[in-house]
Amino acid sequence: MSKKGIAVLGSTGSIGASTLDVLARHPDRFDVVGLSAHSRVDAMAEQCERFRPQWAVMTDDVAALALRDRLARSAPEVNVLFGHGALDEVAADARVDAVMAAIVGAAGLRSAIAAARAGKTILLANKEALVMAGEVFLAACREGGATILPIDSEHNAVFQCLPPFWRAQAAQPMAVERIVLTASGGPFREWSLDRMALATPEQACAHPNWSMGRKISVDSATMMNKGLELIEAHYLFGVTPANLDVVVHPESVIHSMVQYVDGSTLAQLGNPDMRTPISHALGYPDRLTSGVASLSLPAIGRLHFEAPDLLRFPCLGLALRALETGGAGPCVLNAANEVAVEAFLGGVIGFMQIAEINGRVLEHLGAEPAGTTLEAVEDLDRRAREMARLLVKAME
Ligand code: NAD
Ligand code: MG
């Protein structure tokens, strides 16, 4: 069996590290062809020394020089590249069969599109790329002959509950009545609005079940993450907003469900560890060991469910509105949210002001038509960021 060539974009992040953990368990199956990181030289150097990829991309050029210096002694066979253009090259490299798209935020869009145009299998963790550029991304996949396999645990769960060999496409799978995404409710599930208004970045990043990067941790605390995931599900599975639902399930054991017209509900269950969806997508259609222990239901005892509270989590309602009105909504909401979350993490704005900024940008720019080219999408993204930055400034 020839080995599958893998590029892990965003390899120093939480998803990147979990991906390398799974890959290291199967050296006979996978060849790590490329790695990328933004600026963490030490973490990247260690990964390069261990996995010996053909390419190591640092998007920050000063960091690239430092990495080149260090690897000249310890791993001279690794070619160090820098800048976002290099990401696109590695994503499209002939030796790469599958690209793990695990850069956080809009910064990962161009390389994901490059992988799509080159017909790769895209293991999609970077939901923001799909939310901001849904139609453009899917069109690039169709034209390039690329396949998306979802890494987001909910979408991976849905994928596992759909008929075998179903592929991401723009039509609702036959006989599917509804897709139900589960949400943990995040660290503030039981907090009052007054208490949330004073929440600190540390409190927002202390997720009860999942260990993740800081941006998605804040998104889980505002429940914007679930909103982005509704939009992601719409694009991945071709479902209309009316056929999508969210249920809060604090234990994060059921990762999501598919309801069929005959009254059947299929669910995927597991311990909350991203190595499960990662190994599912890496091995697909085979199953691989992932290092995750299987579930013990007696040890868990009880599972709980409740409806989401849109009053305390307005970001979820904003995402629903963006999904229902379509057009530029998802793109500008995502851009505003990236700016607002960064400002919150930097201590510049309060937790509830994230939703305020997101709401105002969506109101002003959400009615515009969706971008139909990558450039038009990036222009919308830039304008939404500019407006969000002005709003942040006014709140300082
Ligand atoms: P993270 O912050 O831990 O890692 C992000 C990675 O992206 C790092 O390798 C970093 O070097 C790189 N990066 C950051 N900014 C960059 C830039 N401007 N240019 C190029 N590279 C850049 O994030 P994460 O938690 O691993 O999440 C990655 C993606 O996966 C996000 O889109 C997130 O929504 C999605 N996701 C994560 C989880 C999870 O459990 N962590 C679950 C589902 C989906
Ligand atoms: Mg998720």
Coordinates of C-alpha atoms and ligand atoms in Angstrom, one line a residue:
M1 CA 0.0 0.0 0.0
S2 CA 1.5 3.4 -1.0
K3 CA 1.5 5.9 1.8
K4 CA -0.9 8.9 1.8
G5 CA 0.9 12.3 1.7
I6 CA -0.4 14.7 4.2
A7 CA 0.1 18.5 4.7
V8 CA -0.9 19.8 8.1
L9 CA -1.6 23.5 7.8
G10 CA -1.7 25.1 11.3
S11 CA 0.4 22.2 12.7
T12 CA 1.3 24.0 16.0
G13 CA -2.3 24.6 17.0
S14 CA -4.6 22.4 19.0
I15 CA -6.0 20.5 15.9
G16 CA -2.5 20.4 14.4
A17 CA -1.0 18.7 17.4
S18 CA -3.9 16.2 17.7
T19 CA -3.4 15.4 14.0
L20 CA 0.3 14.8 14.4
D21 CA -0.5 12.6 17.4
V22 CA -2.7 10.4 15.2
L23 CA -0.2 10.4 12.3
A24 CA 2.6 9.3 14.6
R25 CA 0.5 6.2 15.4
H26 CA 0.5 5.1 11.7
P27 CA 3.9 5.7 10.2
D28 CA 3.2 2.9 7.7
R29 CA 0.2 4.7 6.3
F30 CA 1.1 8.3 6.1
D31 CA 3.9 10.5 4.9
V32 CA 4.0 14.0 6.5
V33 CA 4.9 16.1 3.4
G34 CA 4.3 19.6 4.8
L35 CA 3.7 21.5 8.0
S36 CA 2.8 25.1 8.6
A37 CA 2.7 27.5 11.5
H38 CA 2.5 31.3 11.9
S39 CA 5.3 32.2 14.3
R40 CA 6.0 29.6 17.0
V41 CA 9.5 28.6 16.0
D42 CA 10.3 26.2 18.9
A43 CA 7.1 24.2 18.5
M44 CA 7.6 24.0 14.7
A45 CA 11.3 23.1 15.0
E46 CA 10.4 20.2 17.3
Q47 CA 7.7 19.0 14.9
C48 CA 10.1 19.2 11.9
E49 CA 12.8 17.3 13.8
R50 CA 10.3 14.6 14.6
F51 CA 8.4 14.3 11.3
R52 CA 11.0 15.4 8.8
P53 CA 8.6 16.9 6.3
Q54 CA 9.6 18.1 2.8
W55 CA 8.2 21.5 3.5
A56 CA 7.9 23.7 6.6
V57 CA 6.1 27.0 6.1
M58 CA 6.2 29.9 8.6
T59 CA 3.8 32.6 7.5
D60 CA 5.8 35.1 9.6
D61 CA 9.1 35.8 7.7
V62 CA 11.2 36.6 10.8
A63 CA 10.1 33.3 12.3
A64 CA 11.0 31.5 9.1
L65 CA 14.6 32.8 9.2
A66 CA 14.9 31.6 12.8
L67 CA 13.5 28.2 11.9
R68 CA 15.8 27.9 8.9
D69 CA 18.8 28.7 11.2
R70 CA 17.8 26.1 13.7
L71 CA 17.0 23.3 11.2
A72 CA 20.2 23.8 9.3
R73 CA 21.9 21.9 12.1
S74 CA 19.2 19.5 13.3
A75 CA 17.1 18.7 10.1
P76 CA 18.8 20.1 7.0
E77 CA 16.5 18.1 4.6
V78 CA 13.5 20.2 5.6
N79 CA 12.9 23.1 3.2
V80 CA 11.7 26.2 5.1
L81 CA 9.4 28.5 3.2
F82 CA 7.7 31.7 4.3
G83 CA 4.6 33.7 3.6
H84 CA 1.0 32.9 2.6
G85 CA 1.9 32.1 -1.0
A86 CA 4.0 29.2 0.2
L87 CA 1.0 27.8 2.0
D88 CA -0.9 27.6 -1.3
E89 CA 2.1 25.9 -2.9
V90 CA 2.3 23.2 -0.3
A91 CA -1.5 22.7 -0.3
A92 CA -1.3 22.0 -4.0
D93 CA 2.0 20.0 -4.0
A94 CA 1.9 16.8 -6.1
R95 CA 3.1 14.7 -3.2
V96 CA 0.2 15.8 -1.0
D97 CA -3.0 13.7 -1.1
A98 CA -4.8 15.2 1.8
V99 CA -4.6 18.7 3.4
M100 CA -5.5 19.2 7.0
A101 CA -6.9 22.7 7.0
A102 CA -6.3 23.7 10.6
I103 CA -5.3 27.3 10.4
V104 CA -7.6 29.4 12.5
G105 CA -9.9 32.0 10.9
A106 CA -9.9 33.8 7.5
A107 CA -6.1 33.4 7.3
G108 CA -6.7 29.8 6.3
L109 CA -9.0 30.5 3.3
R110 CA -6.6 30.9 0.5
S111 CA -4.7 27.7 1.2
A112 CA -8.0 25.8 1.6
I113 CA -9.1 27.1 -1.8
A114 CA -5.7 26.2 -3.3
A115 CA -6.1 22.6 -2.0
A116 CA -9.7 22.6 -3.5
R117 CA -8.5 23.8 -6.9
A118 CA -5.7 21.1 -6.9
G119 CA -8.3 18.4 -6.3
K120 CA -7.0 17.3 -2.8
T121 CA -8.9 15.7 -0.1
I122 CA -9.5 18.5 2.4
L123 CA -9.8 17.6 6.0
L124 CA -11.7 20.7 7.0
A125 CA -11.2 22.0 10.6
N126 CA -11.2 25.6 9.6
K127 CA -14.9 26.3 9.6
E128 CA -14.4 30.1 9.2
A129 CA -13.1 29.5 5.6
L130 CA -16.3 27.8 4.6
V131 CA -18.5 30.3 6.5
M132 CA -16.9 33.3 4.9
A133 CA -16.7 31.9 1.3
G134 CA -19.2 29.0 1.2
E135 CA -20.3 29.1 -2.5
V136 CA -16.8 30.1 -3.7
F137 CA -15.2 27.3 -1.7
L138 CA -17.7 24.6 -2.9
A139 CA -17.3 25.8 -6.5
A140 CA -13.5 25.5 -6.2
C141 CA -14.0 21.9 -4.9
R142 CA -16.3 21.0 -7.7
E143 CA -14.0 22.5 -10.4
G144 CA -10.9 20.9 -8.9
G145 CA -12.5 17.6 -8.1
A146 CA -11.7 18.0 -4.4
T147 CA -13.5 16.2 -1.5
I148 CA -14.2 17.7 1.9
L149 CA -14.1 15.5 4.9
P150 CA -15.4 17.3 8.0
I151 CA -13.2 17.5 11.1
D152 CA -15.4 19.6 13.3
S153 CA -16.7 17.0 15.7
E154 CA -20.4 17.8 15.0
H155 CA -20.1 17.6 11.3
N156 CA -17.9 14.6 11.4
A157 CA -20.6 13.0 13.5
V158 CA -23.3 13.9 11.0
F159 CA -21.1 12.6 8.2
Q160 CA -20.8 9.3 10.1
C161 CA -24.6 9.1 10.4
L162 CA -25.3 9.8 6.7
P163 CA -25.6 6.9 4.2
P164 CA -22.2 5.3 3.4
F165 CA -20.0 7.1 0.8
W166 CA -22.2 10.2 0.8
R167 CA -20.0 13.1 -0.2
A168 CA -20.3 16.8 0.6
Q169 CA -22.6 18.2 -2.0
A170 CA -25.1 21.0 -2.5
A171 CA -28.3 18.9 -2.1
Q172 CA -29.9 17.6 1.1
P173 CA -29.4 13.9 1.3
M174 CA -32.6 12.1 0.5
A175 CA -34.7 10.9 3.4
V176 CA -33.0 13.2 5.9
E177 CA -35.5 15.2 7.7
R178 CA -33.3 17.2 10.1
I179 CA -29.7 17.6 11.3
V180 CA -29.4 18.3 15.0
L181 CA -26.1 19.7 16.2
T182 CA -25.3 19.3 19.8
A183 CA -23.7 22.1 21.8
S184 CA -22.0 21.9 25.2
G185 CA -23.3 25.3 26.1
G186 CA -19.7 26.4 27.0
P187 CA -18.3 27.6 30.3
F188 CA -21.1 30.2 30.8
R189 CA -24.1 27.8 30.2
E190 CA -25.5 28.7 33.6
W191 CA -24.3 32.2 34.0
S192 CA -26.6 35.3 34.2
L193 CA -26.2 38.1 31.6
D194 CA -24.8 40.4 34.4
R195 CA -22.1 37.9 35.3
M196 CA -21.2 37.2 31.7
A197 CA -20.8 40.9 31.1
L198 CA -17.8 40.8 33.5
A199 CA -16.3 37.5 32.2
T200 CA -12.5 37.5 31.7
P201 CA -10.7 35.9 28.7
E202 CA -9.4 33.2 31.1
Q203 CA -12.9 32.3 32.2
A204 CA -14.1 32.3 28.6
C205 CA -11.3 30.0 27.6
A206 CA -11.8 27.4 30.4
H207 CA -14.1 25.1 28.4
P208 CA -15.7 22.3 30.5
N209 CA -15.2 19.5 28.0
W210 CA -12.8 20.4 25.2
S211 CA -9.3 21.7 25.1
M212 CA -9.0 24.1 22.1
G213 CA -7.3 27.2 20.7
R214 CA -8.3 30.5 22.3
K215 CA -10.4 31.8 19.4
I216 CA -12.7 28.8 19.2
S217 CA -12.9 28.7 23.0
V218 CA -14.3 32.2 23.1
D219 CA -16.7 31.3 20.3
S220 CA -17.9 28.4 22.4
A221 CA -18.5 30.7 25.3
T222 CA -20.6 33.1 23.2
M223 CA -22.1 30.2 21.3
M224 CA -21.0 31.9 18.1
N225 CA -19.2 28.6 17.5
K226 CA -22.5 26.8 17.2
G227 CA -23.8 29.6 14.9
L228 CA -20.8 29.2 12.6
E229 CA -21.4 25.4 12.7
L230 CA -25.0 25.8 11.6
I231 CA -23.7 27.8 8.6
E232 CA -21.0 25.2 8.0
A233 CA -23.6 22.4 8.1
H234 CA -25.7 24.3 5.6
Y235 CA -22.9 24.3 3.1
L236 CA -21.5 20.8 3.8
F237 CA -24.8 19.0 3.8
G238 CA -27.0 21.1 1.7
V239 CA -29.6 21.5 4.4
T240 CA -31.9 24.6 4.7
P241 CA -32.1 26.5 8.0
A242 CA -35.5 25.0 8.6
N243 CA -34.0 21.5 8.7
L244 CA -31.2 22.4 11.1
D245 CA -31.5 22.4 14.9
V246 CA -29.3 22.9 18.0
V247 CA -29.7 21.1 21.3
V248 CA -27.6 21.9 24.3
H249 CA -26.0 18.7 25.7
P250 CA -23.6 19.6 28.5
E251 CA -21.7 16.2 28.6
S252 CA -20.5 16.5 24.9
V253 CA -20.9 12.7 24.5
I254 CA -23.4 12.8 21.6
H255 CA -21.5 14.7 18.9
S256 CA -24.6 15.3 16.7
M257 CA -27.5 13.5 15.1
V258 CA -29.3 12.9 11.8
Q259 CA -33.1 12.4 11.8
Y260 CA -34.6 10.4 9.0
V261 CA -38.2 10.7 7.6
D262 CA -39.1 7.3 9.1
G263 CA -38.6 8.5 12.7
S264 CA -35.1 7.1 13.1
T265 CA -32.5 9.3 14.8
L266 CA -28.9 8.3 14.3
A267 CA -26.2 9.7 16.6
Q268 CA -22.4 9.4 16.9
L269 CA -21.1 9.1 20.5
G270 CA -17.6 9.3 21.9
N271 CA -15.4 10.8 24.4
P272 CA -14.8 14.5 23.6
D273 CA -11.3 14.2 22.0
M274 CA -10.7 15.6 18.5
R275 CA -8.4 12.7 17.7
T276 CA -11.6 10.6 16.9
P277 CA -12.9 12.8 14.1
I278 CA -9.3 13.4 12.9
S279 CA -8.5 9.7 12.6
H280 CA -11.9 9.0 11.0
A281 CA -11.2 11.5 8.2
L282 CA -7.5 10.5 7.9
G283 CA -8.4 6.9 7.5
Y284 CA -11.7 7.2 5.6
P285 CA -13.2 4.8 4.6
D286 CA -11.0 2.7 6.9
R287 CA -11.0 3.0 10.7
L288 CA -7.8 3.8 12.5
T289 CA -6.7 3.6 16.1
S290 CA -6.6 7.2 17.5
G291 CA -5.5 6.9 21.1
V292 CA -9.0 7.7 22.3
A293 CA -10.5 5.3 24.9
S294 CA -13.9 4.0 24.0
L295 CA -16.9 5.3 25.8
S296 CA -18.2 3.9 29.1
L297 CA -21.9 4.8 29.4
P298 CA -22.3 3.4 32.9
A299 CA -19.4 5.6 34.1
I300 CA -21.2 8.6 32.6
G301 CA -24.6 7.6 33.9
R302 CA -26.8 10.4 32.6
L303 CA -27.0 12.6 29.6
H304 CA -28.8 15.9 29.6
F305 CA -30.4 18.1 27.0
E306 CA -31.9 21.6 26.9
A307 CA -32.9 24.2 24.3
P308 CA -30.4 27.0 23.7
D309 CA -31.1 30.4 25.3
L310 CA -30.9 33.0 22.5
L311 CA -31.3 35.9 25.0
R312 CA -28.1 35.0 26.9
F313 CA -26.3 33.9 23.8
P314 CA -27.3 36.5 21.1
C315 CA -24.5 35.4 18.8
L316 CA -26.3 32.2 18.0
G317 CA -29.4 34.2 16.9
L318 CA -27.2 36.5 14.8
A319 CA -25.7 33.5 13.0
L320 CA -29.2 32.1 12.4
R321 CA -30.3 35.4 10.9
A322 CA -27.2 35.5 8.7
L323 CA -28.0 32.0 7.5
E324 CA -31.6 32.8 6.8
T325 CA -31.0 36.0 4.9
G326 CA -27.9 34.6 3.1
G327 CA -26.0 37.0 0.9
A328 CA -23.0 38.6 2.6
G329 CA -24.3 37.9 6.1
P330 CA -22.2 34.8 7.0
C331 CA -19.0 36.4 5.6
V332 CA -19.4 39.8 7.4
L333 CA -20.5 38.2 10.6
N334 CA -17.5 35.9 10.7
A335 CA -15.1 38.9 10.0
A336 CA -16.7 41.0 12.7
N337 CA -16.5 38.1 15.1
E338 CA -12.8 37.6 14.5
V339 CA -12.1 41.2 15.2
A340 CA -14.3 41.3 18.3
V341 CA -12.9 38.1 19.8
E342 CA -9.4 39.4 19.3
A343 CA -10.3 42.7 21.1
F344 CA -11.9 40.7 23.9
L345 CA -8.9 38.4 24.3
G346 CA -6.7 41.6 24.3
G347 CA -8.8 43.0 27.2
V348 CA -10.1 45.9 25.1
I349 CA -13.8 45.1 25.1
G350 CA -16.1 43.2 27.4
F351 CA -17.6 39.7 26.7
M352 CA -21.1 40.8 25.8
Q353 CA -19.7 43.5 23.5
I354 CA -18.6 40.8 21.1
A355 CA -22.3 40.2 20.2
E356 CA -22.9 44.0 20.1
I357 CA -20.2 44.4 17.5
N358 CA -21.2 41.4 15.5
G359 CA -24.9 42.5 15.5
R360 CA -24.0 46.0 14.2
V361 CA -21.7 44.9 11.4
L362 CA -24.3 42.3 10.3
E363 CA -27.0 44.9 10.3
H364 CA -24.9 47.3 8.2
L365 CA -23.3 45.0 5.7
G366 CA -25.4 41.7 5.9
A367 CA -27.9 42.8 3.2
E368 CA -25.2 43.0 0.5
P369 CA -25.0 40.2 -2.0
A370 CA -22.6 37.3 -1.3
G371 CA -19.1 37.6 -3.0
T372 CA -19.0 35.3 -6.0
T373 CA -15.2 35.4 -6.4
L374 CA -12.4 35.0 -3.9
E375 CA -11.5 38.6 -4.3
A376 CA -15.1 39.8 -3.7
V377 CA -15.3 37.7 -0.6
E378 CA -12.0 39.1 0.7
D379 CA -13.3 42.6 0.0
L380 CA -16.4 42.0 2.0
D381 CA -14.3 40.5 4.8
R382 CA -12.0 43.6 4.8
R383 CA -14.9 46.1 4.9
A384 CA -16.5 44.2 7.8
R385 CA -13.2 44.1 9.7
E386 CA -12.8 47.9 9.2
M387 CA -16.2 48.6 10.6
A388 CA -15.7 46.2 13.5
R389 CA -12.4 47.9 14.3
L390 CA -14.1 51.3 14.4
L391 CA -16.8 49.9 16.7
V392 CA -14.0 48.5 19.0
K393 CA -12.3 51.8 19.1
A394 CA -15.5 53.6 20.1
M395 CA -15.9 51.1 23.0
E396 CA -12.3 51.4 24.3
Ligands
NAD1 P1 -5.1 27.2 17.4 O1 -5.1 28.7 17.7 O2 -4.7 26.3 18.5 O3 -4.1 27.0 16.2 C1 -4.1 27.7 15.0 C2 -3.0 27.4 14.0 O4 -3.1 28.3 13.0 C3 -1.6 27.5 14.6 O5 -0.8 26.5 14.0 C4 -1.1 28.9 14.1 O6 0.3 28.9 13.9 C5 -1.9 29.0 12.8 N1 -2.1 30.4 12.5 C6 -2.7 31.3 13.3 N2 -2.8 32.5 12.7 C7 -2.3 32.4 11.5 C8 -2.1 33.2 10.3 N3 -2.4 34.5 10.4 N4 -1.5 32.7 9.2 C9 -1.2 31.4 9.2 N5 -1.3 30.5 10.2 C10 -1.9 31.0 11.3 O7 -6.5 26.8 16.8 P2 -7.3 25.4 16.9 O8 -8.1 25.4 18.1 O9 -6.4 24.3 16.5 O10 -8.3 25.6 15.7 C11 -8.0 25.6 14.3 C12 -9.2 25.5 13.5 O11 -9.9 24.4 13.7 C13 -10.2 26.7 13.8 O12 -10.8 27.1 12.6 C14 -11.2 26.1 14.7 O13 -12.5 26.7 14.6 C15 -11.3 24.6 14.1 N6 -11.7 23.7 15.1 C16 -11.0 23.5 16.3 C17 -11.4 22.5 17.2 C18 -10.5 22.3 18.4 O14 -10.9 21.3 19.2 N7 -9.5 23.0 18.7 C19 -12.6 21.8 17.0 C20 -13.3 22.0 15.8 C21 -12.8 23.0 14.9
MG2 MG -17.4 21.8 16.7

